[in-house]
PDB file of C-alpha atoms in Angstrom:
ATOM      1  CA  MET A 269     -35.011  57.595 173.292  1.00  0.00           C
ATOM      2  CA  SER A 270     -35.468  58.518 169.491  1.00  0.00           C
ATOM      3  CA  LYS A 271     -32.663  60.089 167.832  1.00  0.00           C
ATOM      4  CA  PHE A 272     -32.970  62.314 164.579  1.00  0.00           C
ATOM      5  CA  GLY A 273     -31.049  63.326 161.750  1.00  0.00           C
ATOM      6  CA  CYS A 274     -30.800  64.316 158.006  1.00  0.00           C
ATOM      7  CA  LEU A 275     -28.279  63.045 155.461  1.00  0.00           C
ATOM      8  CA  VAL A 276     -27.070  65.733 153.127  1.00  0.00           C
ATOM      9  CA  MET A 277     -26.073  64.301 149.945  1.00  0.00           C
ATOM     10  CA  GLY A 278     -25.548  65.188 146.302  1.00  0.00           C
ATOM     11  CA  PRO A 279     -23.089  65.732 143.428  1.00  0.00           C
ATOM     12  CA  ALA A 280     -19.901  67.709 143.986  1.00  0.00           C
ATOM     13  CA  GLY A 281     -20.659  71.451 143.845  1.00  0.00           C
ATOM     14  CA  ALA A 282     -24.360  71.203 144.687  1.00  0.00           C
ATOM     15  CA  GLY A 283     -23.919  72.991 147.916  1.00  0.00           C
ATOM     16  CA  LYS A 284     -24.223  70.701 150.449  1.00  0.00           C
ATOM     17  CA  THR A 285     -21.686  72.205 153.043  1.00  0.00           C
ATOM     18  CA  THR A 286     -23.531  75.771 152.187  1.00  0.00           C
ATOM     19  CA  PHE A 287     -26.941  74.365 152.993  1.00  0.00           C
ATOM     20  CA  CYS A 288     -25.682  72.643 156.296  1.00  0.00           C
ATOM     21  CA  THR A 289     -24.513  75.934 157.280  1.00  0.00           C
ATOM     22  CA  ALA A 290     -27.602  77.622 156.579  1.00  0.00           C
ATOM     23  CA  LEU A 291     -29.628  74.850 158.212  1.00  0.00           C
ATOM     24  CA  ILE A 292     -27.335  75.183 161.319  1.00  0.00           C
ATOM     25  CA  GLN A 293     -27.649  78.882 161.423  1.00  0.00           C
ATOM     26  CA  HIS A 294     -31.669  78.502 161.276  1.00  0.00           C
ATOM     27  CA  LEU A 295     -31.922  76.186 163.837  1.00  0.00           C
ATOM     28  CA  ARG A 296     -29.662  78.365 166.109  1.00  0.00           C
ATOM     29  CA  ASN A 297     -31.935  81.152 165.460  1.00  0.00           C
ATOM     30  CA  SER A 298     -35.008  78.978 166.439  1.00  0.00           C
ATOM     31  CA  ARG A 299     -33.349  77.841 169.444  1.00  0.00           C
ATOM     32  CA  ARG A 300     -33.213  74.378 168.476  1.00  0.00           C
ATOM     33  CA  ALA A 301     -30.159  71.931 169.003  1.00  0.00           C
ATOM     34  CA  CYS A 302     -28.193  70.581 166.555  1.00  0.00           C
ATOM     35  CA  TYR A 303     -25.268  68.023 166.024  1.00  0.00           C
ATOM     36  CA  TYR A 304     -22.943  68.689 162.947  1.00  0.00           C
ATOM     37  CA  VAL A 305     -21.108  65.651 161.592  1.00  0.00           C
ATOM     38  CA  ASN A 306     -18.737  65.807 158.522  1.00  0.00           C
ATOM     39  CA  LEU A 307     -18.104  62.707 156.790  1.00  0.00           C
ATOM     40  CA  ASP A 308     -16.123  64.244 153.757  1.00  0.00           C
ATOM     41  CA  PRO A 309     -12.541  63.130 154.528  1.00  0.00           C
ATOM     42  CA  ALA A 310     -11.620  65.954 151.870  1.00  0.00           C
ATOM     43  CA  ALA A 311     -13.566  68.806 153.212  1.00  0.00           C
ATOM     44  CA  GLU A 312     -11.440  71.526 155.106  1.00  0.00           C
ATOM     45  CA  ASP A 313     -13.239  74.658 155.295  1.00  0.00           C
ATOM     46  CA  PHE A 314     -16.282  75.139 157.659  1.00  0.00           C
ATOM     47  CA  ALA A 315     -18.478  78.083 158.930  1.00  0.00           C
ATOM     48  CA  PHE A 316     -19.363  76.067 161.984  1.00  0.00           C
ATOM     49  CA  GLU A 317     -16.716  73.503 163.307  1.00  0.00           C
ATOM     50  CA  PRO A 318     -17.949  69.846 163.126  1.00  0.00           C
ATOM     51  CA  ASP A 319     -19.016  68.117 166.323  1.00  0.00           C
ATOM     52  CA  ILE A 320     -17.692  64.892 164.697  1.00  0.00           C
ATOM     53  CA  ASP A 321     -14.936  65.054 161.781  1.00  0.00           C
ATOM     54  CA  ILE A 322     -14.054  61.889 160.018  1.00  0.00           C
ATOM     55  CA  LYS A 323     -10.621  63.552 159.356  1.00  0.00           C
ATOM     56  CA  ASP A 324     -10.018  62.977 163.152  1.00  0.00           C
ATOM     57  CA  LEU A 325     -10.194  59.304 162.090  1.00  0.00           C
ATOM     58  CA  ILE A 326      -8.904  59.304 158.654  1.00  0.00           C
ATOM     59  CA  SER A 327      -8.175  61.648 155.982  1.00  0.00           C
ATOM     60  CA  LEU A 328      -8.346  61.407 152.112  1.00  0.00           C
ATOM     61  CA  GLU A 329      -5.020  62.961 151.671  1.00  0.00           C
ATOM     62  CA  ASP A 330      -3.267  60.389 153.920  1.00  0.00           C
ATOM     63  CA  VAL A 331      -4.831  57.624 152.014  1.00  0.00           C
ATOM     64  CA  MET A 332      -4.081  58.816 148.646  1.00  0.00           C
ATOM     65  CA  GLU A 333      -0.430  59.366 149.663  1.00  0.00           C
ATOM     66  CA  GLU A 334       0.206  56.023 151.982  1.00  0.00           C
ATOM     67  CA  MET A 335      -2.071  53.637 149.797  1.00  0.00           C
ATOM     68  CA  HIS A 336      -1.078  55.124 146.333  1.00  0.00           C
ATOM     69  CA  LEU A 337      -5.143  55.725 145.609  1.00  0.00           C
ATOM     70  CA  GLY A 338      -6.903  58.054 143.498  1.00  0.00           C
ATOM     71  CA  PRO A 339      -9.579  60.480 144.898  1.00  0.00           C
ATOM     72  CA  ASN A 340     -12.436  57.882 144.285  1.00  0.00           C
ATOM     73  CA  GLY A 341     -10.556  54.794 145.455  1.00  0.00           C
ATOM     74  CA  GLY A 342      -9.433  56.869 148.516  1.00  0.00           C
ATOM     75  CA  LEU A 343     -12.817  57.899 149.327  1.00  0.00           C
ATOM     76  CA  ILE A 344     -14.125  54.245 149.181  1.00  0.00           C
ATOM     77  CA  TYR A 345     -11.251  53.340 151.415  1.00  0.00           C
ATOM     78  CA  CYS A 346     -12.144  55.898 153.896  1.00  0.00           C
ATOM     79  CA  PHE A 347     -15.644  54.708 154.399  1.00  0.00           C
ATOM     80  CA  GLU A 348     -14.782  51.228 154.591  1.00  0.00           C
ATOM     81  CA  PHE A 349     -12.391  52.120 157.336  1.00  0.00           C
ATOM     82  CA  LEU A 350     -15.315  54.142 159.178  1.00  0.00           C
ATOM     83  CA  LEU A 351     -17.478  51.063 158.891  1.00  0.00           C
ATOM     84  CA  GLN A 352     -14.659  49.036 160.643  1.00  0.00           C
ATOM     85  CA  ASN A 353     -14.535  51.772 163.337  1.00  0.00           C
ATOM     86  CA  LEU A 354     -18.258  52.630 163.689  1.00  0.00           C
ATOM     87  CA  ASP A 355     -17.714  53.500 167.338  1.00  0.00           C
ATOM     88  CA  PHE A 356     -16.077  56.864 166.335  1.00  0.00           C
ATOM     89  CA  LEU A 357     -19.455  57.801 165.216  1.00  0.00           C
ATOM     90  CA  THR A 358     -21.894  56.196 167.422  1.00  0.00           C
ATOM     91  CA  GLU A 359     -20.578  56.562 170.797  1.00  0.00           C
ATOM     92  CA  PRO A 360     -20.634  60.698 170.470  1.00  0.00           C
ATOM     93  CA  LEU A 361     -24.111  60.149 169.098  1.00  0.00           C
ATOM     94  CA  ASP A 362     -25.360  57.888 171.766  1.00  0.00           C
ATOM     95  CA  SER A 363     -25.383  60.691 174.382  1.00  0.00           C
ATOM     96  CA  LEU A 364     -27.617  62.967 172.451  1.00  0.00           C
ATOM     97  CA  THR A 365     -31.138  63.600 173.324  1.00  0.00           C
ATOM     98  CA  ASP A 366     -34.333  63.628 171.112  1.00  0.00           C
ATOM     99  CA  GLU A 367     -34.205  67.486 170.918  1.00  0.00           C
ATOM    100  CA  TYR A 368     -31.175  67.334 168.523  1.00  0.00           C
ATOM    101  CA  LEU A 369     -31.024  67.215 164.839  1.00  0.00           C
ATOM    102  CA  VAL A 370     -28.061  65.436 163.674  1.00  0.00           C
ATOM    103  CA  ILE A 371     -26.741  66.959 160.365  1.00  0.00           C
ATOM    104  CA  ILE A 372     -24.512  64.680 158.465  1.00  0.00           C
ATOM    105  CA  ASP A 373     -22.515  66.238 155.775  1.00  0.00           C
ATOM    106  CA  MET A 374     -21.598  63.876 152.945  1.00  0.00           C
ATOM    107  CA  PRO A 375     -18.802  63.892 150.250  1.00  0.00           C
ATOM    108  CA  GLY A 376     -19.843  64.689 146.780  1.00  0.00           C
ATOM    109  CA  GLN A 377     -18.892  61.388 144.954  1.00  0.00           C
ATOM    110  CA  ILE A 378     -22.293  59.880 143.714  1.00  0.00           C
ATOM    111  CA  GLU A 379     -20.769  56.424 143.244  1.00  0.00           C
ATOM    112  CA  LEU A 380     -21.475  56.048 147.076  1.00  0.00           C
ATOM    113  CA  TYR A 381     -25.041  56.793 146.662  1.00  0.00           C
ATOM    114  CA  THR A 382     -25.709  54.768 143.391  1.00  0.00           C
ATOM    115  CA  HIS A 383     -23.858  51.659 143.177  1.00  0.00           C
ATOM    116  CA  VAL A 384     -21.563  51.228 145.817  1.00  0.00           C
ATOM    117  CA  PRO A 385     -23.069  49.449 148.828  1.00  0.00           C
ATOM    118  CA  LEU A 386     -20.956  51.123 151.494  1.00  0.00           C
ATOM    119  CA  LEU A 387     -23.420  54.053 152.322  1.00  0.00           C
ATOM    120  CA  PRO A 388     -26.428  51.751 152.628  1.00  0.00           C
ATOM    121  CA  SER A 389     -24.484  49.565 154.890  1.00  0.00           C
ATOM    122  CA  LEU A 390     -23.532  52.688 157.195  1.00  0.00           C
ATOM    123  CA  VAL A 391     -27.369  53.823 157.101  1.00  0.00           C
ATOM    124  CA  LYS A 392     -28.461  50.432 158.172  1.00  0.00           C
ATOM    125  CA  GLU A 393     -25.720  50.547 161.078  1.00  0.00           C
ATOM    126  CA  LEU A 394     -27.363  53.808 162.202  1.00  0.00           C
ATOM    127  CA  THR A 395     -31.031  53.294 161.695  1.00  0.00           C
ATOM    128  CA  ARG A 396     -31.453  49.822 163.010  1.00  0.00           C
ATOM    129  CA  GLY A 397     -31.088  47.769 166.059  1.00  0.00           C
ATOM    130  CA  SER A 398     -30.725  49.787 169.417  1.00  0.00           C
ATOM    131  CA  PHE A 399     -29.253  52.929 167.900  1.00  0.00           C
ATOM    132  CA  ALA A 400     -32.305  53.512 165.901  1.00  0.00           C
ATOM    133  CA  LEU A 401     -31.529  57.211 164.305  1.00  0.00           C
ATOM    134  CA  GLN A 402     -34.329  58.367 162.415  1.00  0.00           C
ATOM    135  CA  LEU A 403     -32.827  59.658 159.232  1.00  0.00           C
ATOM    136  CA  CYS A 404     -34.168  61.787 156.352  1.00  0.00           C
ATOM    137  CA  ALA A 405     -31.982  61.679 153.141  1.00  0.00           C
ATOM    138  CA  THR A 406     -31.601  65.219 151.698  1.00  0.00           C
ATOM    139  CA  TYR A 407     -30.522  64.963 147.998  1.00  0.00           C
ATOM    140  CA  LEU A 408     -29.292  68.346 146.271  1.00  0.00           C
ATOM    141  CA  ILE A 409     -28.685  69.303 142.553  1.00  0.00           C
ATOM    142  CA  GLU A 410     -27.942  72.406 141.283  1.00  0.00           C
ATOM    143  CA  SER A 411     -30.858  74.548 139.760  1.00  0.00           C
ATOM    144  CA  THR A 412     -28.488  75.553 136.971  1.00  0.00           C
ATOM    145  CA  PHE A 413     -29.100  71.844 135.442  1.00  0.00           C
ATOM    146  CA  VAL A 414     -32.471  73.051 134.229  1.00  0.00           C
ATOM    147  CA  VAL A 415     -30.920  75.023 131.565  1.00  0.00           C
ATOM    148  CA  ASP A 416     -29.541  71.618 129.920  1.00  0.00           C
ATOM    149  CA  ARG A 417     -32.642  69.398 130.212  1.00  0.00           C
ATOM    150  CA  ALA A 418     -30.631  66.201 129.610  1.00  0.00           C
ATOM    151  CA  LYS A 419     -28.010  67.186 132.472  1.00  0.00           C
ATOM    152  CA  PHE A 420     -31.279  67.736 134.903  1.00  0.00           C
ATOM    153  CA  PHE A 421     -32.647  64.426 134.171  1.00  0.00           C
ATOM    154  CA  ALA A 422     -29.361  62.745 134.600  1.00  0.00           C
ATOM    155  CA  GLY A 423     -29.373  64.419 138.169  1.00  0.00           C
ATOM    156  CA  THR A 424     -33.013  63.329 138.763  1.00  0.00           C
ATOM    157  CA  LEU A 425     -32.034  59.817 137.887  1.00  0.00           C
ATOM    158  CA  SER A 426     -29.104  59.918 140.355  1.00  0.00           C
ATOM    159  CA  ALA A 427     -31.513  61.200 142.964  1.00  0.00           C
ATOM    160  CA  MET A 428     -33.905  58.320 142.186  1.00  0.00           C
ATOM    161  CA  SER A 429     -31.001  55.868 142.550  1.00  0.00           C
ATOM    162  CA  ALA A 430     -30.198  57.160 145.932  1.00  0.00           C
ATOM    163  CA  MET A 431     -33.785  56.793 147.282  1.00  0.00           C
ATOM    164  CA  LEU A 432     -33.888  53.242 145.895  1.00  0.00           C
ATOM    165  CA  MET A 433     -30.389  52.492 147.368  1.00  0.00           C
ATOM    166  CA  LEU A 434     -30.817  53.921 150.919  1.00  0.00           C
ATOM    167  CA  GLU A 435     -34.424  53.000 151.580  1.00  0.00           C
ATOM    168  CA  LEU A 436     -34.988  56.355 153.516  1.00  0.00           C
ATOM    169  CA  PRO A 437     -37.597  59.020 153.839  1.00  0.00           C
ATOM    170  CA  HIS A 438     -36.171  61.393 151.130  1.00  0.00           C
ATOM    171  CA  VAL A 439     -36.126  65.190 150.411  1.00  0.00           C
ATOM    172  CA  ASN A 440     -35.052  66.456 146.879  1.00  0.00           C
ATOM    173  CA  VAL A 441     -33.586  69.738 146.388  1.00  0.00           C
ATOM    174  CA  LEU A 442     -32.917  72.316 143.916  1.00  0.00           C
ATOM    175  CA  SER A 443     -30.361  74.274 145.187  1.00  0.00           C
ATOM    176  CA  LYS A 444     -28.890  77.741 144.161  1.00  0.00           C
ATOM    177  CA  MET A 445     -32.194  78.909 143.127  1.00  0.00           C
ATOM    178  CA  ASP A 446     -30.787  82.544 143.259  1.00  0.00           C
ATOM    179  CA  LEU A 447     -28.668  81.799 140.318  1.00  0.00           C
ATOM    180  CA  ILE A 448     -31.841  81.112 137.860  1.00  0.00           C
ATOM    181  CA  LYS A 449     -34.589  83.102 139.543  1.00  0.00           C
ATOM    182  CA  ASP A 450     -34.567  85.901 136.823  1.00  0.00           C
ATOM    183  CA  SER A 451     -33.748  83.415 133.859  1.00  0.00           C
ATOM    184  CA  ILE A 452     -36.531  80.981 133.780  1.00  0.00           C
ATOM    185  CA  PRO A 453     -40.427  81.546 133.953  1.00  0.00           C
ATOM    186  CA  ARG A 454     -42.124  80.586 137.149  1.00  0.00           C
ATOM    187  CA  ARG A 455     -44.671  78.251 134.978  1.00  0.00           C
ATOM    188  CA  GLU A 456     -41.671  76.570 133.271  1.00  0.00           C
ATOM    189  CA  LEU A 457     -39.940  76.054 136.537  1.00  0.00           C
ATOM    190  CA  LYS A 458     -42.972  74.244 137.921  1.00  0.00           C
ATOM    191  CA  ARG A 459     -42.486  71.736 135.069  1.00  0.00           C
ATOM    192  CA  PHE A 460     -38.936  70.648 136.650  1.00  0.00           C
ATOM    193  CA  LEU A 461     -40.047  70.838 140.421  1.00  0.00           C
ATOM    194  CA  ASP A 462     -42.203  67.862 139.377  1.00  0.00           C
ATOM    195  CA  PRO A 463     -39.843  66.543 136.512  1.00  0.00           C
ATOM    196  CA  ASP A 464     -42.016  66.522 133.075  1.00  0.00           C
ATOM    197  CA  VAL A 465     -40.556  64.075 130.632  1.00  0.00           C
ATOM    198  CA  GLY A 466     -42.083  66.204 127.977  1.00  0.00           C
ATOM    199  CA  LEU A 467     -39.394  68.785 128.678  1.00  0.00           C
ATOM    200  CA  LEU A 468     -36.909  66.348 126.917  1.00  0.00           C
ATOM    201  CA  ASP A 469     -39.040  65.910 123.666  1.00  0.00           C
ATOM    202  CA  GLU A 470     -39.473  69.595 123.495  1.00  0.00           C
ATOM    203  CA  GLN A 471     -35.752  70.263 123.479  1.00  0.00           C
ATOM    204  CA  GLN A 472     -35.094  67.539 121.096  1.00  0.00           C
ATOM    205  CA  GLN A 473     -38.042  69.263 118.797  1.00  0.00           C
ATOM    206  CA  ASP A 474     -36.168  72.573 119.021  1.00  0.00           C
ATOM    207  CA  GLY A 475     -32.751  70.990 118.342  1.00  0.00           C
ATOM    208  CA  ASP A 476     -34.478  69.353 115.224  1.00  0.00           C
ATOM    209  CA  ARG A 477     -36.006  72.435 113.968  1.00  0.00           C
ATOM    210  CA  ALA A 478     -32.577  74.333 114.444  1.00  0.00           C
ATOM    211  CA  ALA A 479     -30.380  71.791 112.833  1.00  0.00           C
ATOM    212  CA  THR A 480     -32.851  71.330 110.053  1.00  0.00           C
ATOM    213  CA  ARG A 481     -32.572  74.996 109.135  1.00  0.00           C
ATOM    214  CA  ALA A 482     -28.768  75.197 109.584  1.00  0.00           C
ATOM    215  CA  VAL A 483     -28.688  72.044 107.225  1.00  0.00           C
ATOM    216  CA  ASP A 484     -31.097  73.832 104.401  1.00  0.00           C
ATOM    217  CA  ALA A 485     -28.911  76.993 104.551  1.00  0.00           C
ATOM    218  CA  GLU A 486     -25.943  75.091 103.863  1.00  0.00           C
ATOM    219  CA  GLN A 487     -27.523  72.776 101.257  1.00  0.00           C
ATOM    220  CA  SER A 488     -28.933  75.960  99.369  1.00  0.00           C
ATOM    221  CA  LEU A 489     -25.215  77.037  98.895  1.00  0.00           C
ATOM    222  CA  VAL A 490     -23.202  73.876  98.275  1.00  0.00           C
ATOM    223  CA  PHE A 491     -25.069  70.400  98.001  1.00  0.00           C
ATOM    224  CA  PRO A 492     -28.219  69.733  95.808  1.00  0.00           C
ATOM    225  CA  VAL A 493     -29.519  66.922  98.301  1.00  0.00           C
ATOM    226  CA  ALA A 494     -29.992  67.850 101.926  1.00  0.00           C
ATOM    227  CA  VAL A 495     -28.779  65.110 104.629  1.00  0.00           C
ATOM    228  CA  PRO A 496     -31.086  64.650 107.489  1.00  0.00           C
ATOM    229  CA  PRO A 497     -29.791  66.205 110.639  1.00  0.00           C
ATOM    230  CA  GLU A 498     -29.687  62.963 112.466  1.00  0.00           C
ATOM    231  CA  GLU A 499     -27.401  61.290 109.917  1.00  0.00           C
ATOM    232  CA  SER A 500     -25.106  64.149 109.645  1.00  0.00           C
ATOM    233  CA  GLY A 501     -22.091  65.045 111.888  1.00  0.00           C
ATOM    234  CA  ASP A 502     -18.912  63.797 112.864  1.00  0.00           C
ATOM    235  CA  PRO A 503     -18.772  60.900 115.199  1.00  0.00           C
ATOM    236  CA  SER A 504     -15.400  61.983 116.826  1.00  0.00           C
ATOM    237  CA  ARG A 505     -17.220  65.187 118.069  1.00  0.00           C
ATOM    238  CA  ALA A 506     -18.857  65.213 121.392  1.00  0.00           C
ATOM    239  CA  GLU A 507     -21.248  67.972 120.242  1.00  0.00           C
ATOM    240  CA  ASP A 508     -22.454  65.729 117.194  1.00  0.00           C
ATOM    241  CA  VAL A 509     -22.666  62.436 119.167  1.00  0.00           C
ATOM    242  CA  MET A 510     -24.915  64.186 121.920  1.00  0.00           C
ATOM    243  CA  ALA A 511     -27.252  65.585 119.049  1.00  0.00           C
ATOM    244  CA  GLY A 512     -27.603  62.206 117.416  1.00  0.00           C
ATOM    245  CA  LYS A 513     -30.245  59.408 117.590  1.00  0.00           C
ATOM    246  CA  SER A 514     -28.721  57.394 120.192  1.00  0.00           C
ATOM    247  CA  PHE A 515     -28.301  60.137 122.620  1.00  0.00           C
ATOM    248  CA  ARG A 516     -32.151  61.107 121.920  1.00  0.00           C
ATOM    249  CA  ARG A 517     -32.878  57.201 122.673  1.00  0.00           C
ATOM    250  CA  LEU A 518     -31.036  57.279 125.832  1.00  0.00           C
ATOM    251  CA  ASN A 519     -32.424  60.637 127.148  1.00  0.00           C
ATOM    252  CA  ARG A 520     -35.897  59.023 126.315  1.00  0.00           C
ATOM    253  CA  ALA A 521     -35.191  55.896 128.204  1.00  0.00           C
ATOM    254  CA  VAL A 522     -34.134  57.884 131.315  1.00  0.00           C
ATOM    255  CA  GLY A 523     -37.165  60.127 131.141  1.00  0.00           C
ATOM    256  CA  SER A 524     -39.454  57.026 130.842  1.00  0.00           C
ATOM    257  CA  LEU A 525     -37.648  55.335 133.673  1.00  0.00           C
ATOM    258  CA  ILE A 526     -38.286  58.515 135.830  1.00  0.00           C
ATOM    259  CA  GLY A 527     -41.826  58.875 134.708  1.00  0.00           C
ATOM    260  CA  ASP A 528     -42.841  55.331 135.388  1.00  0.00           C
ATOM    261  CA  PHE A 529     -41.408  55.439 138.992  1.00  0.00           C
ATOM    262  CA  SER A 530     -42.905  58.708 139.541  1.00  0.00           C
ATOM    263  CA  MET A 531     -41.100  59.050 142.887  1.00  0.00           C
ATOM    264  CA  VAL A 532     -39.028  62.123 142.400  1.00  0.00           C
ATOM    265  CA  SER A 533     -39.970  65.838 143.021  1.00  0.00           C
ATOM    266  CA  PHE A 534     -38.167  68.992 144.089  1.00  0.00           C
ATOM    267  CA  LEU A 535     -38.129  71.693 146.818  1.00  0.00           C
ATOM    268  CA  LYS A 536     -36.474  75.077 146.020  1.00  0.00           C
ATOM    269  CA  LEU A 537     -33.686  76.408 148.124  1.00  0.00           C
ATOM    270  CA  ASP A 538     -32.227  79.767 148.409  1.00  0.00           C
ATOM    271  CA  VAL A 539     -29.776  79.624 151.086  1.00  0.00           C
ATOM    272  CA  GLN A 540     -29.860  83.466 151.632  1.00  0.00           C
ATOM    273  CA  ASP A 541     -33.537  83.340 152.344  1.00  0.00           C
ATOM    274  CA  GLU A 542     -34.137  82.037 155.913  1.00  0.00           C
ATOM    275  CA  ASP A 543     -37.759  81.222 154.784  1.00  0.00           C
ATOM    276  CA  SER A 544     -36.430  79.065 152.223  1.00  0.00           C
ATOM    277  CA  VAL A 545     -34.095  77.118 154.590  1.00  0.00           C
ATOM    278  CA  GLY A 546     -37.006  77.067 157.086  1.00  0.00           C
ATOM    279  CA  ALA A 547     -39.304  75.476 154.407  1.00  0.00           C
ATOM    280  CA  ILE A 548     -36.798  72.563 153.563  1.00  0.00           C
ATOM    281  CA  LEU A 549     -36.636  72.003 157.485  1.00  0.00           C
ATOM    282  CA  SER A 550     -39.991  71.565 158.006  1.00  0.00           C
ATOM    283  CA  TYR A 551     -40.202  68.796 155.288  1.00  0.00           C
ATOM    284  CA  ILE A 552     -37.229  67.068 156.891  1.00  0.00           C
ATOM    285  CA  ASP A 553     -39.025  67.457 160.448  1.00  0.00           C
ATOM    286  CA  ASP A 554     -42.113  65.804 158.875  1.00  0.00           C
ATOM    287  CA  ALA A 555     -40.264  63.121 157.292  1.00  0.00           C
ATOM    288  CA  ILE A 556     -38.556  61.971 160.478  1.00  0.00           C
ATOM    289  CA  GLN A 557     -41.683  63.066 162.657  1.00  0.00           C
ATOM    290  CA  PHE A 558     -39.380  65.138 164.712  1.00  0.00           C
ATOM    291  CA  HIS A 559     -41.972  67.119 166.445  1.00  0.00           C
ATOM    292  CA  GLU A 560     -44.233  64.121 167.399  1.00  0.00           C
ATOM    293  CA  ALA A 561     -41.337  62.715 169.684  1.00  0.00           C
ATOM    294  CA  GLN A 562     -41.233  66.202 171.436  1.00  0.00           C
ATOM    295  CA  GLU A 563     -42.759  66.589 174.838  1.00  0.00           C
ATOM    296  CA  PRO A 564     -45.137  69.572 175.537  1.00  0.00           C
ATOM    297  CA  ARG A 565     -43.343  72.509 177.516  1.00  0.00           C
ATOM    298  CA  GLU A 566     -44.713  74.591 180.272  1.00  0.00           C
ATOM    299  CA  PRO A 567     -43.789  78.303 179.803  1.00  0.00           C
ATOM    300  CA  MET A 568     -41.232  78.323 182.536  1.00  0.00           C
ATOM    301  CA  ASP A 569     -39.475  75.502 180.491  1.00  0.00           C
ATOM    302  CA  GLU A 570     -39.252  77.669 177.587  1.00  0.00           C
ATOM    303  CA  LEU A 571     -37.981  80.714 179.592  1.00  0.00           C
ATOM    304  CA  GLU A 572     -35.157  78.371 180.963  1.00  0.00           C
ATOM    305  CA  THR A 573     -34.242  77.191 177.575  1.00  0.00           C
ATOM    306  CA  ASP A 574     -33.744  80.783 176.376  1.00  0.00           C
ATOM    307  CA  ASP A 575     -31.718  81.510 179.640  1.00  0.00           C
ATOM    308  CA  MET A 576     -29.515  78.621 178.669  1.00  0.00           C
ATOM    309  CA  ALA A 577     -29.356  79.427 174.931  1.00  0.00           C
ATOM    310  CA  THR A 578     -28.221  83.047 176.027  1.00  0.00           C
TER     311      THR A 578
END
């Protein structure tokens, strides 16, 4: 029997738990069964109580106190412990039918998705062999990243890294769209949904022109010879370093890598808009072929399901 799920990932503050809450509410409104799994050992507040909570097995607070580890080291220890006690996760899931969508809420430390092999090991255990959970990775980054294009492309690179590490069907999402809907033109937003590396060059050109005007204005008052913008600045100041040649070359290399792979595109998410949540769900369903596995129902079956739901 097939089982289906989505792995909700992304950096801290991206709105993962909020998205899980909106997705569960949408599924309930649509009379679909879901099963909520929390794998963040530091999470505490939930709108819907998780069906499986990793804190019932191990909590980050206890690990940090007893093992004298920091937050990141403690989180890695928690996942190592989970892998050693995987029955805690697989036994409850084993009884689910193919009508359920398993929603797995992950922690926000991106090390788990980028260069630590713990999460790929967990995914292999869940998706291969007799268990065979068909998973779709859903990676969220904040839409406010589009204000700082270098930060946006860094987030895009982390999403692409997760895609390569996990080897799962993948849906990338720009969350919190309600925060920027009035601050960025729709035509420009399209260039972020399908990342356009030219955005970095435009930002650098704008920065060059602004820096040149500032230097010219200063030189006209003090110095007889202008200093090129890229050669000026104090290397001890973060602002000057991030405006220098090395930072631009790094951005250009990141942009080229994303452009060469051409793997990442984003969907818009506003959790306050149920149609937006439904659109994300439809992409997840398509990625895991959820509807293809469902058996056709007779009208009387629908009535019985409605009676059970009420």
